[in-house]
CSV table of C-alpha atoms in Angstrom, one decimal:
chain,number,residue,atom,x,y,z
A,1,MET,CA,0.0,0.4,0.0
A,2,SER,CA,1.3,3.4,-1.1
A,3,LEU,CA,2.2,6.8,1.2
A,4,LYS,CA,-0.9,8.1,-0.2
A,5,SER,CA,-3.5,5.3,0.4
A,6,LYS,CA,-2.5,5.0,3.9
A,7,ALA,CA,-3.3,8.3,4.4
A,8,ARG,CA,-6.4,7.7,2.4
A,9,ARG,CA,-7.2,4.8,4.5
A,10,LEU,CA,-7.0,7.4,8.0
A,11,LEU,CA,-8.6,10.2,6.8
A,12,ALA,CA,-11.2,7.9,5.7
A,13,ALA,CA,-11.5,7.0,9.2
A,14,GLY,CA,-11.2,10.2,10.5
A,15,ALA,CA,-14.5,11.5,8.3
A,16,VAL,CA,-16.5,8.9,9.8
A,17,ALA,CA,-15.8,10.6,13.7
A,18,ALA,CA,-16.1,13.7,12.2
A,19,VAL,CA,-19.8,13.1,10.8
A,20,SER,CA,-20.5,11.5,14.1
A,21,ALA,CA,-19.5,14.9,15.7
A,22,MET,CA,-21.1,17.1,13.0
A,23,VAL,CA,-24.5,19.3,13.6
A,24,LEU,CA,-25.6,20.1,10.1
A,25,ALA,CA,-27.4,23.3,9.2
A,26,GLY,CA,-30.6,23.3,6.9
A,27,CYS,CA,-33.4,21.0,7.3
A,28,GLY,CA,-32.0,18.9,10.5
A,29,ALA,CA,-28.4,16.8,11.3
A,30,ILE,CA,-26.7,13.9,10.0
A,31,THR,CA,-26.8,11.3,12.6
A,32,PRO,CA,-23.8,9.0,13.0
A,33,ALA,CA,-26.4,6.2,12.1
A,34,ASN,CA,-26.0,7.7,8.5
A,35,SER,CA,-23.1,5.7,8.1
A,36,GLY,CA,-21.8,2.1,8.8
A,37,ALA,CA,-18.2,2.3,8.1
A,38,ASP,CA,-17.2,3.0,11.6
A,39,ASP,CA,-14.1,1.4,11.4
A,40,ALA,CA,-10.5,2.0,10.0
A,41,THR,CA,-10.7,-1.0,7.5
A,42,PHE,CA,-11.0,1.2,4.2
A,43,GLU,CA,-8.1,0.3,1.8
A,44,LEU,CA,-7.8,2.4,-1.2
A,45,ALA,CA,-8.0,0.0,-4.2
A,46,ASP,CA,-4.7,-0.4,-6.1
A,47,TYR,CA,-6.0,0.5,-9.3
A,48,ILE,CA,-7.4,3.8,-8.3
A,49,GLN,CA,-4.1,4.8,-6.4
A,50,GLN,CA,-2.0,3.5,-9.8
A,51,ARG,CA,-4.8,5.7,-11.9
A,52,ILE,CA,-3.7,8.6,-9.5
A,53,ASP,CA,-0.4,8.1,-9.4
A,54,ASP,CA,-0.2,8.3,-13.5
A,55,GLY,CA,-2.3,11.8,-13.4
A,56,GLU,CA,-4.9,9.9,-15.4
A,57,PRO,CA,-8.5,11.6,-15.3
A,58,LEU,CA,-10.8,10.1,-12.2
A,59,ARG,CA,-13.8,8.5,-13.0
A,60,ILE,CA,-17.1,9.4,-10.6
A,61,LYS,CA,-20.1,7.7,-11.2
A,62,LEU,CA,-23.6,8.8,-9.6
A,63,SER,CA,-26.0,5.8,-9.6
A,64,TYR,CA,-29.2,7.4,-9.2
A,65,HIS,CA,-32.6,5.3,-8.9
A,66,ASP,CA,-34.1,6.5,-11.6
A,67,PRO,CA,-32.8,8.6,-14.2
A,68,SER,CA,-36.3,8.9,-16.3
A,69,LEU,CA,-37.7,11.4,-13.2
A,70,ALA,CA,-37.7,15.2,-13.6
A,71,PHE,CA,-35.4,15.6,-10.3
A,72,ALA,CA,-32.3,13.7,-12.1
A,73,THR,CA,-31.9,16.8,-14.6
A,74,PRO,CA,-30.7,19.2,-11.9
A,75,ILE,CA,-28.9,16.4,-10.2
A,76,LYS,CA,-27.2,15.7,-13.3
A,77,ALA,CA,-26.4,19.7,-14.3
A,78,GLY,CA,-25.0,20.1,-10.5
A,79,MET,CA,-22.5,16.8,-11.1
A,80,GLN,CA,-21.7,17.9,-14.8
A,81,LYS,CA,-20.7,21.7,-13.3
A,82,ALA,CA,-18.0,19.9,-10.6
A,83,GLY,CA,-16.8,17.8,-13.0
A,84,ASP,CA,-15.7,20.4,-15.2
A,85,GLU,CA,-14.3,22.2,-12.5
A,86,LEU,CA,-12.7,19.8,-11.0
A,87,GLY,CA,-11.0,18.1,-14.2
A,88,VAL,CA,-13.5,14.9,-13.5
A,89,ASP,CA,-14.8,12.1,-15.9
A,90,VAL,CA,-18.3,12.1,-14.7
A,91,LYS,CA,-21.2,10.3,-15.0
A,92,LEU,CA,-25.1,9.4,-14.1
A,93,ILE,CA,-26.2,6.6,-14.5
A,94,GLY,CA,-29.4,4.2,-13.2
A,95,PRO,CA,-32.1,1.9,-14.1
A,96,THR,CA,-34.8,3.6,-15.6
A,97,GLY,CA,-38.5,3.1,-13.8
A,98,GLY,CA,-36.4,2.6,-10.3
A,99,ASP,CA,-35.5,-1.1,-10.3
A,100,ALA,CA,-33.5,-2.1,-7.0
A,101,ALA,CA,-32.2,-5.2,-9.4
A,102,LYS,CA,-31.5,-3.5,-12.2
A,103,GLN,CA,-29.3,-0.7,-10.5
A,104,VAL,CA,-27.6,-3.8,-8.1
A,105,SER,CA,-26.3,-5.1,-11.2
A,106,GLU,CA,-25.1,-2.6,-13.0
A,107,LEU,CA,-23.2,-1.7,-9.7
A,108,GLN,CA,-21.6,-5.2,-9.3
A,109,THR,CA,-20.8,-4.7,-13.1
A,110,LEU,CA,-18.6,-1.3,-12.4
A,111,ILE,CA,-16.7,-3.4,-9.5
A,112,GLN,CA,-15.8,-6.4,-11.2
A,113,GLN,CA,-14.6,-4.4,-14.3
A,114,GLN,CA,-13.3,-1.7,-11.9
A,115,ALA,CA,-14.2,0.7,-13.8
A,116,VAL,CA,-15.1,3.7,-11.3
A,117,ASP,CA,-12.7,5.3,-8.7
A,118,GLY,CA,-15.5,6.9,-6.7
A,119,LEU,CA,-19.4,6.4,-6.8
A,120,ALA,CA,-22.2,8.2,-5.2
A,121,VAL,CA,-25.5,5.9,-4.8
A,122,SER,CA,-29.2,7.0,-4.6
A,123,SER,CA,-30.7,3.9,-3.7
A,124,ALA,CA,-34.2,2.7,-5.6
A,125,SER,CA,-34.5,0.2,-2.0
A,126,SER,CA,-32.3,1.2,0.6
A,127,ASP,CA,-32.1,-3.1,1.7
A,128,ALA,CA,-30.9,-3.5,-1.8
A,129,LEU,CA,-28.3,-1.5,-2.0
A,130,LYS,CA,-26.5,-2.4,1.7
A,131,PRO,CA,-24.8,-5.5,-0.1
A,132,VAL,CA,-23.5,-3.4,-2.9
A,133,ILE,CA,-22.3,-0.7,-1.4
A,134,SER,CA,-20.2,-3.3,0.9
A,135,GLN,CA,-18.8,-4.9,-2.3
A,136,ALA,CA,-18.1,-1.2,-2.9
A,137,TYR,CA,-16.7,-0.4,0.1
A,138,ASP,CA,-14.8,-4.4,0.0
A,139,ALA,CA,-13.0,-3.0,-3.3
A,140,GLY,CA,-11.3,-0.3,-2.4
A,141,ILE,CA,-13.7,2.4,-3.6
A,142,PRO,CA,-14.9,5.6,-1.8
A,143,VAL,CA,-18.4,4.9,-1.7
A,144,ILE,CA,-21.1,7.7,-0.7
A,145,SER,CA,-24.8,8.1,-0.8
A,146,PHE,CA,-26.6,10.8,-2.2
A,147,ASN,CA,-30.3,12.1,-2.2
A,148,THR,CA,-31.7,9.2,-0.9
A,149,ASP,CA,-29.5,7.8,2.2
A,150,ASN,CA,-28.5,4.2,3.2
A,151,PRO,CA,-28.1,4.4,7.1
A,152,GLY,CA,-26.7,1.4,8.2
A,153,SER,CA,-24.5,0.3,5.1
A,154,ASP,CA,-20.5,0.5,4.4
A,155,GLN,CA,-21.1,4.1,3.2
A,156,ILE,CA,-18.7,6.5,3.8
A,157,GLY,CA,-20.8,9.8,3.7
A,158,PHE,CA,-24.3,11.2,2.3
A,159,VAL,CA,-24.7,14.0,0.7
A,160,GLY,CA,-28.6,15.1,0.9
A,161,GLN,CA,-31.5,16.4,2.4
A,162,ASP,CA,-32.3,14.7,6.0
A,163,LEU,CA,-35.6,13.1,4.9
A,164,LYS,CA,-37.4,12.7,8.5
A,165,ALA,CA,-36.4,16.7,9.1
A,166,SER,CA,-37.8,17.5,5.9
A,167,GLY,CA,-40.9,15.9,6.5
A,168,GLU,CA,-41.2,17.5,9.5
A,169,SER,CA,-41.3,21.0,8.0
A,170,GLU,CA,-44.0,20.0,5.8
A,171,ALA,CA,-46.1,18.9,8.4
A,172,GLN,CA,-44.8,22.5,10.3
A,173,GLU,CA,-45.6,24.4,7.7
A,174,LEU,CA,-49.2,23.0,6.2
A,175,LEU,CA,-50.0,24.0,9.7
A,176,LYS,CA,-49.2,27.3,10.1
A,177,SER,CA,-51.2,27.6,6.8
A,178,LEU,CA,-54.1,25.8,8.1
A,179,GLY,CA,-54.7,28.5,11.1
A,180,ASP,CA,-55.8,27.8,14.6
A,181,ASN,CA,-56.9,24.3,15.7
A,182,PRO,CA,-57.5,22.6,12.7
A,183,SER,CA,-59.6,19.6,11.8
A,184,GLY,CA,-60.2,17.2,9.3
A,185,LYS,CA,-58.5,14.6,7.0
A,186,VAL,CA,-55.0,15.5,5.5
A,187,VAL,CA,-54.1,13.1,2.2
A,188,VAL,CA,-50.8,12.1,1.4
A,189,PHE,CA,-49.4,10.7,-1.5
A,190,SER,CA,-45.9,9.0,-2.4
A,191,LEU,CA,-44.9,8.1,-6.1
A,192,ASP,CA,-43.3,5.1,-4.3
A,193,THR,CA,-44.3,4.4,-0.5
A,194,GLY,CA,-41.8,1.2,-0.7
A,195,ALA,CA,-38.7,3.3,-1.3
A,196,GLY,CA,-36.7,4.5,1.5
A,197,TRP,CA,-36.6,7.7,1.3
A,198,SER,CA,-40.6,8.0,1.2
A,199,HIS,CA,-41.1,5.8,4.3
A,200,ASP,CA,-38.7,8.5,6.1
A,201,ARG,CA,-40.5,11.9,5.0
A,202,PHE,CA,-43.6,10.1,6.2
A,203,GLY,CA,-42.5,9.5,9.2
A,204,GLY,CA,-41.3,13.1,10.1
A,205,PHE,CA,-44.7,14.7,8.4
A,206,GLU,CA,-47.0,12.3,10.6
A,207,ASP,CA,-45.0,12.7,14.3
A,208,ALA,CA,-45.0,16.7,13.8
A,209,LEU,CA,-49.1,16.0,13.4
A,210,LYS,CA,-49.3,13.4,15.8
A,211,ASP,CA,-51.3,15.3,18.3
A,212,THR,CA,-53.1,17.3,16.3
A,213,ASP,CA,-56.7,17.0,15.7
A,214,LEU,CA,-55.9,16.1,11.9
A,215,ASP,CA,-56.1,12.8,10.7
A,216,VAL,CA,-53.5,11.9,8.3
A,217,VAL,CA,-54.7,9.0,5.8
A,218,GLY,CA,-52.3,7.6,3.9
A,219,PRO,CA,-49.8,7.5,2.3
A,220,VAL,CA,-50.8,6.6,-1.3
A,221,ASN,CA,-49.1,5.2,-3.7
A,222,VAL,CA,-49.5,6.9,-7.1
A,223,GLY,CA,-46.6,5.4,-9.3
A,224,ASN,CA,-44.4,8.1,-11.4
A,225,GLU,CA,-46.5,7.5,-15.2
A,226,PRO,CA,-48.4,11.1,-14.4
A,227,SER,CA,-52.1,9.8,-16.1
A,228,GLU,CA,-51.5,7.1,-13.8
A,229,ALA,CA,-50.3,9.4,-10.7
A,230,TYR,CA,-53.8,11.7,-11.4
A,231,ASN,CA,-56.0,9.0,-11.7
A,232,THR,CA,-54.9,7.6,-8.4
A,233,VAL,CA,-55.7,10.8,-6.8
A,234,GLU,CA,-58.9,11.5,-8.5
A,235,SER,CA,-60.3,7.5,-7.7
A,236,THR,CA,-58.7,8.6,-4.3
A,237,MET,CA,-60.2,11.6,-3.4
A,238,SER,CA,-63.4,10.6,-4.3
A,239,GLY,CA,-63.7,8.5,-1.5
A,240,GLN,CA,-62.7,11.4,0.7
A,241,LYS,CA,-64.7,13.6,3.0
A,242,ASP,CA,-63.4,16.5,5.3
A,243,VAL,CA,-60.1,17.0,3.5
A,244,VAL,CA,-58.8,20.1,4.6
A,245,ALA,CA,-55.3,19.4,2.9
A,246,ILE,CA,-53.4,17.3,0.3
A,247,ALA,CA,-49.5,16.9,0.8
A,248,GLY,CA,-47.1,15.2,-1.8
A,249,LEU,CA,-44.1,13.6,-0.4
A,250,ASP,CA,-42.4,13.8,-4.1
A,251,CYS,CA,-42.4,16.3,-7.3
A,252,CYS,CA,-44.7,14.0,-9.1
A,253,SER,CA,-47.1,13.4,-6.6
A,254,THR,CA,-47.7,16.5,-5.6
A,255,THR,CA,-48.2,17.7,-9.6
A,256,ALA,CA,-50.4,15.1,-9.8
A,257,ALA,CA,-53.1,15.9,-7.0
A,258,ALA,CA,-52.1,19.6,-7.8
A,259,LYS,CA,-53.9,19.2,-11.1
A,260,TRP,CA,-56.5,16.9,-9.6
A,261,ILE,CA,-57.1,20.1,-7.2
A,262,SER,CA,-57.2,22.7,-9.8
A,263,GLN,CA,-59.4,20.7,-12.1
A,264,SER,CA,-62.1,19.7,-9.2
A,265,GLY,CA,-62.2,23.2,-8.6
A,266,ASN,CA,-60.8,23.1,-4.8
A,267,ALA,CA,-58.2,25.5,-5.5
A,268,GLY,CA,-58.0,27.2,-2.1
A,269,GLU,CA,-60.9,24.8,-0.6
A,270,ILE,CA,-58.2,22.1,0.1
A,271,ALA,CA,-54.7,23.0,1.3
A,272,MET,CA,-52.0,22.1,-1.3
A,273,VAL,CA,-48.3,21.3,0.1
A,274,GLY,CA,-45.6,19.2,-1.8
A,275,PHE,CA,-42.1,18.5,-2.3
A,276,ASP,CA,-39.7,20.1,-5.4
A,277,LEU,CA,-39.6,22.8,-7.5
A,278,LEU,CA,-40.5,22.1,-11.2
A,279,SER,CA,-41.8,24.5,-13.6
A,280,THR,CA,-45.6,22.8,-13.4
A,281,THR,CA,-45.3,23.2,-9.6
A,282,ALA,CA,-44.0,26.5,-9.6
A,283,ASP,CA,-47.4,27.3,-12.0
A,284,TYR,CA,-49.3,26.3,-10.0
A,285,ILE,CA,-47.8,28.6,-7.1
A,286,GLU,CA,-48.8,31.1,-9.4
A,287,LYS,CA,-52.2,30.1,-9.5
A,288,ASP,CA,-52.9,29.8,-5.8
A,289,VAL,CA,-53.4,26.2,-5.9
A,290,VAL,CA,-50.0,25.2,-4.3
A,291,THR,CA,-49.8,26.9,-0.7
A,292,PHE,CA,-46.1,26.0,-0.3
A,293,THR,CA,-43.1,23.2,-2.0
A,294,ILE,CA,-40.2,22.4,-0.3
A,295,SER,CA,-37.2,22.2,-2.9
A,296,GLN,CA,-34.3,19.7,-1.6
A,297,ASN,CA,-31.9,21.1,-4.2
A,298,PRO,CA,-30.9,18.5,-6.5
A,299,ALA,CA,-28.4,20.6,-8.6
A,300,GLU,CA,-26.4,21.2,-5.2
A,301,GLN,CA,-26.5,17.0,-4.5
A,302,GLY,CA,-25.1,16.3,-7.4
A,303,TYR,CA,-22.1,19.0,-7.3
A,304,GLN,CA,-21.3,18.1,-3.8
A,305,ALA,CA,-21.7,14.2,-4.2
A,306,VAL,CA,-18.5,14.4,-7.0
A,307,LYS,CA,-16.6,17.6,-5.4
A,308,VAL,CA,-16.5,15.4,-1.7
A,309,LEU,CA,-15.3,12.0,-3.6
A,310,ALA,CA,-12.8,14.2,-6.4
A,311,ASP,CA,-11.5,16.0,-3.0
A,312,PHE,CA,-11.2,12.7,-1.3
A,313,LEU,CA,-9.3,11.3,-4.2
A,314,GLN,CA,-7.7,14.2,-5.2
A,315,ASP,CA,-6.3,15.8,-2.4
A,316,GLY,CA,-6.4,13.4,0.3
A,317,THR,CA,-9.3,15.4,1.9
A,318,PRO,CA,-12.1,13.7,4.4
A,319,ILE,CA,-15.1,12.9,3.4
A,320,GLU,CA,-17.9,14.3,5.4
A,321,SER,CA,-21.5,14.4,5.1
A,322,VAL,CA,-23.4,17.1,3.5
A,323,ASP,CA,-26.6,18.8,4.0
A,324,THR,CA,-28.0,20.3,1.1
A,325,GLY,CA,-31.6,21.1,3.3
A,326,ALA,CA,-35.3,22.2,2.7
A,327,GLN,CA,-36.3,25.7,1.0
A,328,ILE,CA,-39.8,26.5,1.6
A,329,ILE,CA,-40.7,28.2,-1.3
A,330,THR,CA,-43.8,30.2,-2.0
A,331,LYS,CA,-45.6,32.8,-4.3
A,332,GLU,CA,-43.5,35.5,-1.9
A,333,ASN,CA,-39.7,33.9,-3.0
A,334,LEU,CA,-41.3,31.9,-6.1
A,335,GLY,CA,-38.7,34.3,-8.4
A,336,ASP,CA,-36.1,34.1,-6.4
A,337,ALA,CA,-35.5,30.1,-6.5
A,338,THR,CA,-34.3,27.9,-8.9
A,339,VAL,CA,-37.0,25.8,-10.9
A,340,GLU,CA,-35.6,22.1,-10.6
A,341,ASP,CA,-36.5,20.6,-14.3
C-alpha cells in the first residue's frame, strides 16, 4: 500500500468520526447512524491509486434510482458542473423505472470491471443496495450515498436532505397555513411508498401532526407515470370527505394532486403542499393552487456528491456528509427560487 493510500485509509476513518460529531445547518442534523463505515478498514484499491499516481482523470459515477424522473435533470447538471471544475470524468447512471435489482446489477458490473474510481448511490431500495455498497467499500472504492440515504450501510458519507426532518418541516408549515386548531383529513400521496426516502419523509410528517386534530390518510402510492398518478389521486379523493389538505412527498405526486385540485375546483378549499420545484409546480404556486413546496436543491446534491469524492481522491480531504437543506418555496419567494427541471 502506498503512502497516499495509507493516508486515505486514516482520513476515511477520521471522516466518520467527524460525521458522528457534526450537526449540520439546514433542515436537520445528519446522525451517526447514517454511516456504517465506522472503523479503519477502508483501503483504497490499488488500481485507483495507480490511476491517481499516473495523473489519469478520475471516473466518478452517480447511480440514481431512476434517471427518467424530472428530478434527475438538475442533479445531472450539478454533477457535470463539478466534473468540469475539478477535471473529473462524471456520469449519471441508473435504471429507468426505479428497479432495485437492475441498479444492483449495474453497480456490481462496475465494481467487477474496475470501471469506477468513486461512487455515489441514490438507492431505489435501501435494503437492496446495502450489500452492493459493502462490495464497493470492500473493493477499495470510496462510496457515499446522495439524495437517498442508506443508514447502517458501509457508505462513508451522505449528501442530501435530512428526509425525516424535511417531512416534519412540511407538516409544520402546513399547520401554519391552516390557521388555529385545524381539524379534518390530510391525504398524503407518494410516487413510491415502498422507498426508504418516502418512508422517512412520511414518518417525519406523521410525527409532526400526531398531537393535532388532523387525521392523516395514506400515504397512497401513485407511481411516476403522470396519467396513472392523476387517476389514482382522483379515485382516492372521490372516496374521501372532510379533507382540508393534501400533501405530496415528492415532485410527481405533488403535481398530480395539484392538477386534481385545479381541475376539480378545489383550489382555495383544500390546501395543497408538496416537494420539489418543477416548472409545473411553480405554475400551480402562481395560480394559488399549491400553497408551498419544499426544494431540496438537487443541483447542489449532484455537485457536492462529485466534490466530496474528488477532493478525497485528489487531495486526501476527509469525506464528510453534506446537508443540502430544505427551502420553503411560496408565491412570495418563488421569483428567487431555481426551478428544478
